[in-house]
PDB file of C-alpha atoms and ligand atoms in Angstrom:
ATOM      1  CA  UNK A 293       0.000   0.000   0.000  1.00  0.00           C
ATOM      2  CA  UNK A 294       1.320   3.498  -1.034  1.00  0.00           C
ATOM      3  CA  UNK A 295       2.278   5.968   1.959  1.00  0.00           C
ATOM      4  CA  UNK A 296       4.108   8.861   0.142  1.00  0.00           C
ATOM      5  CA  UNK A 297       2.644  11.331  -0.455  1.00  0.00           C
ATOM      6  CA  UNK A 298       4.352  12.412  -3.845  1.00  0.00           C
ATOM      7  CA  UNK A 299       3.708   9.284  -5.478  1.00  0.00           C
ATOM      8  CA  UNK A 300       0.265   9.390  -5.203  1.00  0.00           C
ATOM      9  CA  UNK A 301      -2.119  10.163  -8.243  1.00  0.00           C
ATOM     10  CA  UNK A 302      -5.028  12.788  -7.422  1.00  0.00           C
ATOM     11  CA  UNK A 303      -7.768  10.154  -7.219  1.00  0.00           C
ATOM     12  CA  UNK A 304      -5.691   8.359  -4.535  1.00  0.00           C
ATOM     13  CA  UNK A 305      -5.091  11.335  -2.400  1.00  0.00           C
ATOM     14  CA  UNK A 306      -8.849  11.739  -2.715  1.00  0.00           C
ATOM     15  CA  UNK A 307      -9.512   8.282  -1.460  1.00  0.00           C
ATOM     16  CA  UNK A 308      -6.452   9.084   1.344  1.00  0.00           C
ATOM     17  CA  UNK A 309      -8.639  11.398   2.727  1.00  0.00           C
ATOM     18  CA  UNK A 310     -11.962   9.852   2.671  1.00  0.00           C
ATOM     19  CA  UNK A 311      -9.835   7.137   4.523  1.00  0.00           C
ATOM     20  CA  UNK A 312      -9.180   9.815   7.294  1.00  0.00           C
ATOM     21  CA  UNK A 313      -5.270   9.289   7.090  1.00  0.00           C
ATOM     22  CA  UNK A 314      -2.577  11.711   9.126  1.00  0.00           C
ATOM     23  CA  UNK A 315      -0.679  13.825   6.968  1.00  0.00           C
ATOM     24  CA  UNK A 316       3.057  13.443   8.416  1.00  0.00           C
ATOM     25  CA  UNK A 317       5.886  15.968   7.198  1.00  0.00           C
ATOM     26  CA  UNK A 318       8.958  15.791   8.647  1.00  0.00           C
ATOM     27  CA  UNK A 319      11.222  19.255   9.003  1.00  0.00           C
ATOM     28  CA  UNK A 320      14.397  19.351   9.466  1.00  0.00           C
ATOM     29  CA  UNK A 321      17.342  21.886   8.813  1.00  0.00           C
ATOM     30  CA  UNK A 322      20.876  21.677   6.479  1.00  0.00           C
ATOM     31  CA  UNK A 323      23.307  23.122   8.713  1.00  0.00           C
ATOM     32  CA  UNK A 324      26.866  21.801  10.517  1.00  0.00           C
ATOM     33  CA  UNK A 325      26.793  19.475  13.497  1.00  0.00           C
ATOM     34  CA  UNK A 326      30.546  19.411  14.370  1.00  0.00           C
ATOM     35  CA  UNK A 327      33.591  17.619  12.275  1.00  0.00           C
ATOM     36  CA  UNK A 328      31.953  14.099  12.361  1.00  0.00           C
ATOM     37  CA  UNK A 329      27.968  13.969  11.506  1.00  0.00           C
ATOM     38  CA  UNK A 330      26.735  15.290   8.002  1.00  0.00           C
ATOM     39  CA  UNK A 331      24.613  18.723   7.254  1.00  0.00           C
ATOM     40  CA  UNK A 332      21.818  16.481   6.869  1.00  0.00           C
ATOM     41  CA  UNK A 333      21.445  15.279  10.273  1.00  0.00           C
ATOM     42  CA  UNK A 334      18.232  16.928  11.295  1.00  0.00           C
ATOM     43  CA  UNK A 335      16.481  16.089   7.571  1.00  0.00           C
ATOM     44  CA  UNK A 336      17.186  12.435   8.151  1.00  0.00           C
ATOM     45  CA  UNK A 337      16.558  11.450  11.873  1.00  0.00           C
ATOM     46  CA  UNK A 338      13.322  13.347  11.711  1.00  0.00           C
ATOM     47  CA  UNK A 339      12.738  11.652   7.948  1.00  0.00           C
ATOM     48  CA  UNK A 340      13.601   8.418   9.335  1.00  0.00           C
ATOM     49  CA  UNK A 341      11.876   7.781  11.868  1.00  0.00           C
ATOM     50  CA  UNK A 342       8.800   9.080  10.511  1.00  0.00           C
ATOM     51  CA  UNK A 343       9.342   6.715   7.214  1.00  0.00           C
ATOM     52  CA  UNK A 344       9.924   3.880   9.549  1.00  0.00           C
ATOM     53  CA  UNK A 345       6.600   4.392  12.011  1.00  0.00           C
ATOM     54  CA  UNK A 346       4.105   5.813   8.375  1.00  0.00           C
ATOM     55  CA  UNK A 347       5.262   2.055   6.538  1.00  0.00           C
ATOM     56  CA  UNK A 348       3.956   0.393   9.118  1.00  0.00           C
ATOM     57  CA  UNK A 349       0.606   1.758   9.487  1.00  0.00           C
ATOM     58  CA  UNK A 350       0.323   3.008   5.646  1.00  0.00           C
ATOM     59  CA  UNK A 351      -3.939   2.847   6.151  1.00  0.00           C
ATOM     60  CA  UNK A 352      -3.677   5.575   9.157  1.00  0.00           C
ATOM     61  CA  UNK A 353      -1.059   7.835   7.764  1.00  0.00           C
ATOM     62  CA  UNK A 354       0.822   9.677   4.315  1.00  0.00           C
ATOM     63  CA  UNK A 355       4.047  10.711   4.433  1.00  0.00           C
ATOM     64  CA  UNK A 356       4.885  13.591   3.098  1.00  0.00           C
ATOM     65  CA  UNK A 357       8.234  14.908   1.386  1.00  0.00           C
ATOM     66  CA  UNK A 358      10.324  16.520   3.746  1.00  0.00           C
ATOM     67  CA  UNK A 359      11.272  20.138   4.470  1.00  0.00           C
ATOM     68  CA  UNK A 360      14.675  20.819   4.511  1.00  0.00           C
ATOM     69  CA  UNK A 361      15.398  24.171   5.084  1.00  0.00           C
ATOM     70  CA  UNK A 362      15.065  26.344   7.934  1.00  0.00           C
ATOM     71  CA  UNK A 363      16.092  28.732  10.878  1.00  0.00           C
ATOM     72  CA  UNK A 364      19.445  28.310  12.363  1.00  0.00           C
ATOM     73  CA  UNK A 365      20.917  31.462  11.562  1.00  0.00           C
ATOM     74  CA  UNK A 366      23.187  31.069  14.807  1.00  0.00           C
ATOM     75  CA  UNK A 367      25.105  28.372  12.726  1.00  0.00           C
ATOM     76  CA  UNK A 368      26.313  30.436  10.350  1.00  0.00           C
ATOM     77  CA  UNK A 369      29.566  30.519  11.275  1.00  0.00           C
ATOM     78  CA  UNK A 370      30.247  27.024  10.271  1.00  0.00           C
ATOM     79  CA  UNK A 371      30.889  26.435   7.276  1.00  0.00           C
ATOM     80  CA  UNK A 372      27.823  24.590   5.126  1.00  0.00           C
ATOM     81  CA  UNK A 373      25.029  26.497   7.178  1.00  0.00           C
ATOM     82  CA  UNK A 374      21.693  27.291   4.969  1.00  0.00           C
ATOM     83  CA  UNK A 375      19.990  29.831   6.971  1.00  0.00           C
ATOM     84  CA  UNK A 376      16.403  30.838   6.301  1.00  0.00           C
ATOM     85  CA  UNK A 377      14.031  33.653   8.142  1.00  0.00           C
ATOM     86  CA  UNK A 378      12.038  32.625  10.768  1.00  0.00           C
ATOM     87  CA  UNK A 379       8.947  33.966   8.946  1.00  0.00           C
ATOM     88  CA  UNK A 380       9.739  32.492   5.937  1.00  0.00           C
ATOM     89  CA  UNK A 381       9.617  28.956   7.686  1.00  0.00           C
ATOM     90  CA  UNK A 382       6.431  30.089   9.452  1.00  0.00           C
ATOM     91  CA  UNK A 383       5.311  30.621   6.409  1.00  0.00           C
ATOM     92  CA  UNK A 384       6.234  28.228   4.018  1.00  0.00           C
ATOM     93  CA  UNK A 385       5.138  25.129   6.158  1.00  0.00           C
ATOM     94  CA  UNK A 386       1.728  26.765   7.056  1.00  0.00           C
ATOM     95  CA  UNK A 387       1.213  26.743   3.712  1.00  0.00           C
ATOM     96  CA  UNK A 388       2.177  22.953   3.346  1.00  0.00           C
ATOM     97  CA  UNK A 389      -0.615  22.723   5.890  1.00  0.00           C
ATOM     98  CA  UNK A 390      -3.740  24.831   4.319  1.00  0.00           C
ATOM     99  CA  UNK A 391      -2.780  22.991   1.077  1.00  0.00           C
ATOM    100  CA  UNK A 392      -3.513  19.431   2.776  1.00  0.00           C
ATOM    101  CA  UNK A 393      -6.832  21.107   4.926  1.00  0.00           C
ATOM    102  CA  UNK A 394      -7.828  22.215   1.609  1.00  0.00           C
ATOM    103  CA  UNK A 395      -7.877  18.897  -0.059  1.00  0.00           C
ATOM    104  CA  UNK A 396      -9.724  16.907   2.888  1.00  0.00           C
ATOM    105  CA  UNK A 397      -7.345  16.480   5.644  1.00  0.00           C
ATOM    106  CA  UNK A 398      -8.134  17.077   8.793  1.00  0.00           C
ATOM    107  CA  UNK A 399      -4.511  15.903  10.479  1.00  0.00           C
ATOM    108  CA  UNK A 400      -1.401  17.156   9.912  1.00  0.00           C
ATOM    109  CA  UNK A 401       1.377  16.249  11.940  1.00  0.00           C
ATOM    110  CA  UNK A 402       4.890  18.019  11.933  1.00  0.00           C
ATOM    111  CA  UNK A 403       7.590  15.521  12.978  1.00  0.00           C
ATOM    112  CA  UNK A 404      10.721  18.142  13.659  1.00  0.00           C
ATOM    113  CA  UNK A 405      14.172  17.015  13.894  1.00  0.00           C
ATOM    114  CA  UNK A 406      15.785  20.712  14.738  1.00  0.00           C
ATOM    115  CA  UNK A 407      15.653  22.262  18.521  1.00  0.00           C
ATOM    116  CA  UNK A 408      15.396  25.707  16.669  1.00  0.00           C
ATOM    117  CA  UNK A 409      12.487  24.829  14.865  1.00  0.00           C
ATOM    118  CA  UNK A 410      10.569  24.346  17.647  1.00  0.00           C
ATOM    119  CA  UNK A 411       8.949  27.933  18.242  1.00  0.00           C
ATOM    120  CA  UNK A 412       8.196  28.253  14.033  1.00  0.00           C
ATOM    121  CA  UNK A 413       6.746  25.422  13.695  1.00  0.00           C
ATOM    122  CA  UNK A 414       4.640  25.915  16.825  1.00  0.00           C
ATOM    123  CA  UNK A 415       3.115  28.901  15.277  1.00  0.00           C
ATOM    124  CA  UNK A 416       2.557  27.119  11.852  1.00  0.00           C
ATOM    125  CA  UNK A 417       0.860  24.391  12.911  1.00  0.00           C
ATOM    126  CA  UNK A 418      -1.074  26.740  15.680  1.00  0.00           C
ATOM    127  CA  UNK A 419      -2.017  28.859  11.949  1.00  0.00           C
ATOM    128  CA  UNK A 420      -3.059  25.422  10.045  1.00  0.00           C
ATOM    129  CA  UNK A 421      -5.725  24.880  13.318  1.00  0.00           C
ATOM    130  CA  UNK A 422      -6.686  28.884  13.080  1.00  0.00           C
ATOM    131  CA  UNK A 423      -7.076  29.214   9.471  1.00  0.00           C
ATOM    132  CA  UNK A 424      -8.416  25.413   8.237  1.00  0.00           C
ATOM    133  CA  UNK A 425     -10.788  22.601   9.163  1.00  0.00           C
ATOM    134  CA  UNK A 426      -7.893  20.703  10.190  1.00  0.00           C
ATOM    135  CA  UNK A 427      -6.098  20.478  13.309  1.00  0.00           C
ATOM    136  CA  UNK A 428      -2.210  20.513  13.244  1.00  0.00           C
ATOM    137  CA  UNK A 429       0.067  19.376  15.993  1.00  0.00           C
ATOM    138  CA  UNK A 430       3.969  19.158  16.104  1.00  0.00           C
ATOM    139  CA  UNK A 431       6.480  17.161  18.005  1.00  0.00           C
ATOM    140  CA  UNK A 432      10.284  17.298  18.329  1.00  0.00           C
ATOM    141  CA  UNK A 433      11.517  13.464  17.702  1.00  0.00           C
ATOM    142  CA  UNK A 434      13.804  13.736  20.914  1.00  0.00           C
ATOM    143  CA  UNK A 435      10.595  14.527  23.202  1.00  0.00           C
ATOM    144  CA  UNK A 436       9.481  11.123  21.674  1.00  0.00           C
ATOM    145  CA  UNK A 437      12.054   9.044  23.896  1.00  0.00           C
ATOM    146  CA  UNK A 438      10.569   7.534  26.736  1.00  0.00           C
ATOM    147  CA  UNK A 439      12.328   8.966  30.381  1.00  0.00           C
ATOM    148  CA  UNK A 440      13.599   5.864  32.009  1.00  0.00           C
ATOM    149  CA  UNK A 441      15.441   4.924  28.292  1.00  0.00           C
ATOM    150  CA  UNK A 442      17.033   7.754  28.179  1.00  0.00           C
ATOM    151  CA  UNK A 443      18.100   7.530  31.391  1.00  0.00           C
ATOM    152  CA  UNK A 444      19.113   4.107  31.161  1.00  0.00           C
ATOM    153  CA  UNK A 445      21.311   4.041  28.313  1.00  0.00           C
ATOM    154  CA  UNK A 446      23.305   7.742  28.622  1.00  0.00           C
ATOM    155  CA  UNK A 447      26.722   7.967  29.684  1.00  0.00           C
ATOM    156  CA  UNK A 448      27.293  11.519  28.867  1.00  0.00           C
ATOM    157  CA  UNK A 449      27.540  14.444  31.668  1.00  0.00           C
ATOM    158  CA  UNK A 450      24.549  16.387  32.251  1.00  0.00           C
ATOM    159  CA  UNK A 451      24.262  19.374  31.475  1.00  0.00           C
ATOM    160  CA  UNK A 452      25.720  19.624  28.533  1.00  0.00           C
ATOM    161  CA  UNK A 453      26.419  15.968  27.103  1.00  0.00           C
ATOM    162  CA  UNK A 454      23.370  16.045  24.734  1.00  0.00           C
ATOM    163  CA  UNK A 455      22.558  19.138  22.939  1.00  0.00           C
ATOM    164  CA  UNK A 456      23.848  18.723  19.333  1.00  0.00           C
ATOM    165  CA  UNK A 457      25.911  15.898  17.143  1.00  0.00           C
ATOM    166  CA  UNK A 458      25.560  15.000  20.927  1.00  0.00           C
ATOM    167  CA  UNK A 459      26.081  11.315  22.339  1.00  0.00           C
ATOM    168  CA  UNK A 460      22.234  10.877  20.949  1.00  0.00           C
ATOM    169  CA  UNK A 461      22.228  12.329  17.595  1.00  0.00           C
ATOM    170  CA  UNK A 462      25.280  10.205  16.990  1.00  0.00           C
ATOM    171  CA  UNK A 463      23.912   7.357  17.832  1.00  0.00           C
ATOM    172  CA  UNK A 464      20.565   7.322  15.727  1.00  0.00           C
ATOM    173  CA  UNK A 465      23.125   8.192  13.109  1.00  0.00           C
ATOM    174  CA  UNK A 466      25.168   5.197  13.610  1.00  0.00           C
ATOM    175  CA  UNK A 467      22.153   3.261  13.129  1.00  0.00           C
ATOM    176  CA  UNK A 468      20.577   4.986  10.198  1.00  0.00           C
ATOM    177  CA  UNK A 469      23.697   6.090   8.169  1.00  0.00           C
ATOM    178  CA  UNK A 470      26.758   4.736   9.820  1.00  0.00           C
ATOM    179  CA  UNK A 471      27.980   5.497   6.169  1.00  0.00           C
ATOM    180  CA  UNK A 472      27.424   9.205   6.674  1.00  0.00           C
ATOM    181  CA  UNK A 473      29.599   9.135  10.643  1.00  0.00           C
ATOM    182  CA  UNK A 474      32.923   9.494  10.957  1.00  0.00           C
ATOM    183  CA  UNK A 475      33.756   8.732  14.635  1.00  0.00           C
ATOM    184  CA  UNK A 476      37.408   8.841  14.346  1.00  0.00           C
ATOM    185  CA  UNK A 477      36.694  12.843  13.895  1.00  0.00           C
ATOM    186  CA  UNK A 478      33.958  13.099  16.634  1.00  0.00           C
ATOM    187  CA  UNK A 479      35.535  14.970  19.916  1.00  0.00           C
ATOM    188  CA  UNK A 480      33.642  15.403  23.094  1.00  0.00           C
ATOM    189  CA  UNK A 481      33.177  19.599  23.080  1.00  0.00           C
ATOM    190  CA  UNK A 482      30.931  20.772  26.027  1.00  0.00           C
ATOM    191  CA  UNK A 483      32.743  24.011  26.271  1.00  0.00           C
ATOM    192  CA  UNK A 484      30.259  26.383  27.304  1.00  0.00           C
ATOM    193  CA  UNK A 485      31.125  28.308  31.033  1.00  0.00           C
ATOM    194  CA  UNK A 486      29.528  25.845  33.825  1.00  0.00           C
ATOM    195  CA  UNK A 487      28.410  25.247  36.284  1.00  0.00           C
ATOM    196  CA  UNK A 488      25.467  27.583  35.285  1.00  0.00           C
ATOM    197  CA  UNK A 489      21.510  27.425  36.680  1.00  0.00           C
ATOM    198  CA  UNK A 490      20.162  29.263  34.002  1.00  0.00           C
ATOM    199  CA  UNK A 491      22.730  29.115  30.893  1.00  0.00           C
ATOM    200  CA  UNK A 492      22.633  25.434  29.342  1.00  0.00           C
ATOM    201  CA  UNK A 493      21.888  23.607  27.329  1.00  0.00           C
ATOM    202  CA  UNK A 494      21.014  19.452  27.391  1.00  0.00           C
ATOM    203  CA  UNK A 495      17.758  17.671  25.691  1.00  0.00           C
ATOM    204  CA  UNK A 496      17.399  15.467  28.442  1.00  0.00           C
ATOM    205  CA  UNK A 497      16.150  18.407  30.697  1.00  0.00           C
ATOM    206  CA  UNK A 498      15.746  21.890  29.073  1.00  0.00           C
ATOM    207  CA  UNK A 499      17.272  25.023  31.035  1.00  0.00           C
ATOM    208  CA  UNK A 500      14.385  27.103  32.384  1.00  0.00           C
ATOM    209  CA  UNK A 501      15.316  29.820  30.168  1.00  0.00           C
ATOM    210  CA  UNK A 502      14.937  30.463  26.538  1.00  0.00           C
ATOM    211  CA  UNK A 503      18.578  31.865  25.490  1.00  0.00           C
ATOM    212  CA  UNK A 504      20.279  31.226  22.238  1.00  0.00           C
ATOM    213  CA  UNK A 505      23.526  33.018  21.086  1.00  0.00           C
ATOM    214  CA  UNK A 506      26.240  32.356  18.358  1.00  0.00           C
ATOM    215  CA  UNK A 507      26.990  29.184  18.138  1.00  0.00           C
ATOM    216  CA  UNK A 508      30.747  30.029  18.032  1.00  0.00           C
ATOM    217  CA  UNK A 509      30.801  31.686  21.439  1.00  0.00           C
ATOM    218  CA  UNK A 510      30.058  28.355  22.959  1.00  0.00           C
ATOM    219  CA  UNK A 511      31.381  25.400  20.613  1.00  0.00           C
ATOM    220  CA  UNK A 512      34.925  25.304  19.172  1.00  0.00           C
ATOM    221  CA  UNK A 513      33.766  22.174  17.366  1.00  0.00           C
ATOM    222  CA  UNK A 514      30.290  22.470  16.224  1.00  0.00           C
ATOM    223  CA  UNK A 515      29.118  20.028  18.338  1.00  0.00           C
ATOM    224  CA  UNK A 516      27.555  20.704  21.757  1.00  0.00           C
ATOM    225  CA  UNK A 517      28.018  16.877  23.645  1.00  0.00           C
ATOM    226  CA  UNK A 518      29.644  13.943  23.839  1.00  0.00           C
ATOM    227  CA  UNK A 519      29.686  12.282  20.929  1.00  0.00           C
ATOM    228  CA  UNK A 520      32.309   9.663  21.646  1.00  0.00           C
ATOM    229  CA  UNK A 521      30.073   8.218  24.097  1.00  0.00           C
ATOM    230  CA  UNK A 522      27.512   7.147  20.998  1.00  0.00           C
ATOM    231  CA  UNK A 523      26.939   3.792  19.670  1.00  0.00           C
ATOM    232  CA  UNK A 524      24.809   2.120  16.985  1.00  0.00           C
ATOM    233  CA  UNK A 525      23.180  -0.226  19.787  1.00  0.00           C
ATOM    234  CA  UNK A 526      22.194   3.054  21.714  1.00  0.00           C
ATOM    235  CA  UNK A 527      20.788   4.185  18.185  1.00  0.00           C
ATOM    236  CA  UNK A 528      18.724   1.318  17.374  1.00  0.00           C
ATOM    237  CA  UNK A 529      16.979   1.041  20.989  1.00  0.00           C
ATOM    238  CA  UNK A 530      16.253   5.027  20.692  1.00  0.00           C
ATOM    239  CA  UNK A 531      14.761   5.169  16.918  1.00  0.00           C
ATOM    240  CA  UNK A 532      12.562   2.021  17.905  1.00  0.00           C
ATOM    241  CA  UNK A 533      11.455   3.293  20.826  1.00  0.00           C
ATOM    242  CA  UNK A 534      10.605   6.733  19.405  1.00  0.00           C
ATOM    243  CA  UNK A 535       9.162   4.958  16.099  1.00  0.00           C
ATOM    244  CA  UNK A 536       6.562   2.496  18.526  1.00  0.00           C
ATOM    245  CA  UNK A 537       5.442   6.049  20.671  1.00  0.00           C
ATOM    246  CA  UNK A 538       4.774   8.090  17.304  1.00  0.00           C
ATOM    247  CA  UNK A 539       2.614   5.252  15.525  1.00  0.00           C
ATOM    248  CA  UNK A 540       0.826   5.454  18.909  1.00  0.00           C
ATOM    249  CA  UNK A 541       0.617   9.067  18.703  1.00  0.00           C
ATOM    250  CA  UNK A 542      -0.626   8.968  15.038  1.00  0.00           C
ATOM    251  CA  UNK A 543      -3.241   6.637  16.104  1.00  0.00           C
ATOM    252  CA  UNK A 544      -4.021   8.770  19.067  1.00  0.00           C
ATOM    253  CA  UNK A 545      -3.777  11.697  16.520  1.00  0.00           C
ATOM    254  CA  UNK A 546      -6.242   9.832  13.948  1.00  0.00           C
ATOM    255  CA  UNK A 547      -9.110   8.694  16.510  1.00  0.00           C
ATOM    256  CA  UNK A 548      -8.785  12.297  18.581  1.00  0.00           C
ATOM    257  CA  UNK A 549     -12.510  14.286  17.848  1.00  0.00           C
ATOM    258  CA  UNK A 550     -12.420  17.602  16.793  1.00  0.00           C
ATOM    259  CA  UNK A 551     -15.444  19.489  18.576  1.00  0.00           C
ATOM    260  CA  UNK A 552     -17.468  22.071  16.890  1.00  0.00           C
ATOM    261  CA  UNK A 553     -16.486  25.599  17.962  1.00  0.00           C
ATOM    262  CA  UNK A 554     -19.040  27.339  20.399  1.00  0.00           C
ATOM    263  CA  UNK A 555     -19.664  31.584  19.363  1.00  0.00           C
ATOM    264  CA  UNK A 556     -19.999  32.626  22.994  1.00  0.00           C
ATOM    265  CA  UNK A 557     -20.335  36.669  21.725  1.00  0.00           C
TER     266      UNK A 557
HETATM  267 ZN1   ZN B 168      20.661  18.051  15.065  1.00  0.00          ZN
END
C-alpha cells in the first residue's frame, strides 16, 4: 500500500482522505553538526523515523516529502550552514498545511528534527488549526524518547552531554547512516562556562530559560556533547522506541474528535 505522499495520483489522495489518514511531514534543517555527523542530520533522523513508524501503518497515515530548510541562523559561522528567516519557515510550512486542509485532511502532523524549529513550527501548525478545518500538531523526535530509556542508556555528563551531534544524535546516526559518521573525527566539546543554573543547554532536561547566542561563542567544534560516548546499539533502541510512541501518537492523533467551535459573543 502506497504511503508517500508524492507518489500518489489525485484520485488516490482523494480516497487518502476519505480514509481519514494523518498527513506526516517531517522538518528538518541543512546546517553543521561538528567535524563528524553530516549537514543532513536533522532532515534524516526526523525523515527516518517518521518513514519507519508511516510504513507500518500506511492505512492511518501519508508521508509527506520533507522540508529541509530552515532557521538556524546562529550556525552560520560554520561552514555549510543554509539559513532561512524565521517567517519564511512560518510561512512556508503553514502553507504545506492549508494545502492538505484544503484537499480533505483534517490531520497534519509536523515531525521536527531541529531544537530551533521548535517555536516556528509551533506557530505554523497553531495557523493550520486557526485558518483550516484541520487540526495541526507538532512534536520534536527527541521529546518522543521515553524517560527511564534515556536515562538508562546515557553515559554523557549532564548538562551539557546532549545538545547537538551529541552522544544521541550520533547514535541514531550510527544506526541509520553509519555510512554518513565518521567517529574517528567526533571529539567530546561541552565548552560552554559551567556550572550555570540558568545558561545550558542538554535535551534530556531543558534550562528554564529560553537563550540562544552564536553558536561560536560556545562550541569550538560544532558540536555541543559527547559524541564519543555514541553507539549504533544506543541508536537502534532510541529510533525504535521513538518509532513504537509516534505510531501510537498517530493513532491517538487519527481517533482524537475535533469538537465544533461554540460563538460565545
Ligand atoms: Zn541536530
Amino acid at each position: 500500500m502506497k504511503y508517500r505522499y508524492e507518489e500518489f495520483t489525485w484520485p488516490e489522495i482523494r480516497a487518502a482522505v476519505a480514509g481519514n489518514r494523518v498527513a506526516v511531514l517531517p522538518v528538518g534543517t541543512v546546517e553543521q553538526h561538528g567535524p563528524h555527523l553530516p549537514l543532513v542530520t536533522d532532515v534524516l533522523t526526523a525523515t527516518e523515523m517518521s518513514r519507519l513508524a508511516v510504513e507500518q501503518m500506511p492505512e492511518e497515515a501519508v508521508l509527506l516529502p520533507s522540508v529541509y530548510y530552515s532557521f538556524n541562523e546562529h550556525h552560520m559561522d560554520f561552514p555549510g550552514t543554509i539559513a532561512v528567516e524565521g517567517e519564511t519557515i512560518v510561512r512556508y510550512v503553514t502553507d504545506i498545511g492549508v494545502s492538505l486542509a484544503r484537499h480533505g485532511f483534517r490531520k497534519v502532523l509536523l515531525v521536527n528534527g531541529h531544537g530551533s524549529n521548535v517555536p516556528f513550527l509551533d506557530i505554523a501548525a497553531r495557523n493550520i488549526t486557526n485558518r483550516t478545518e484541520a487540526v495541526c500538531a507538532m512534536v520534536p523526535w527527541w521529546n518522543l524518547i521515553p524517560r527511564e530509556l534515556l536515562a538508562s542508556l546515557r553515559e554523557s555528563e549532564f548538562p551539557g552531554g546532549m545538545a547537538h551531534g551529541c552522544e544521541l544524535e550520533t547514535s541514531v546516526l550510527l544506526h541509520l547512516r553509519p555510512d554518513l559518521v565518521q567517529m574517528d573525527l567526533a571529539e567530546k566539546d561541552i565548552s560552554f562556562k559551567r556550572p550555570s543554573e540558568f545558561f545550558f543547554w542538554d535535551l534530556q532536561v531543558g534550562s528554564p530559560v529560553f537563550f540562544q547566542e552564536w553558536f561560536s561563542r560556545y562550541s569550538r567544534t560544532g558540536t555541543v556533547g559527547d559524541p564519543t560516548l555514541a553507539t549504533a546499539e544506543k541508536g537502534r533502541l532510541f529510533v525504535e522506541a521513538v518509532v513504537e510512541r509516534m505510531k501510537a501518537l498517530i493513532r491517538e492523533f487519527r481517533a482524537k474528535e475535533i469538537a465544533p467551535r461554540v460563538d460565545h459573543h
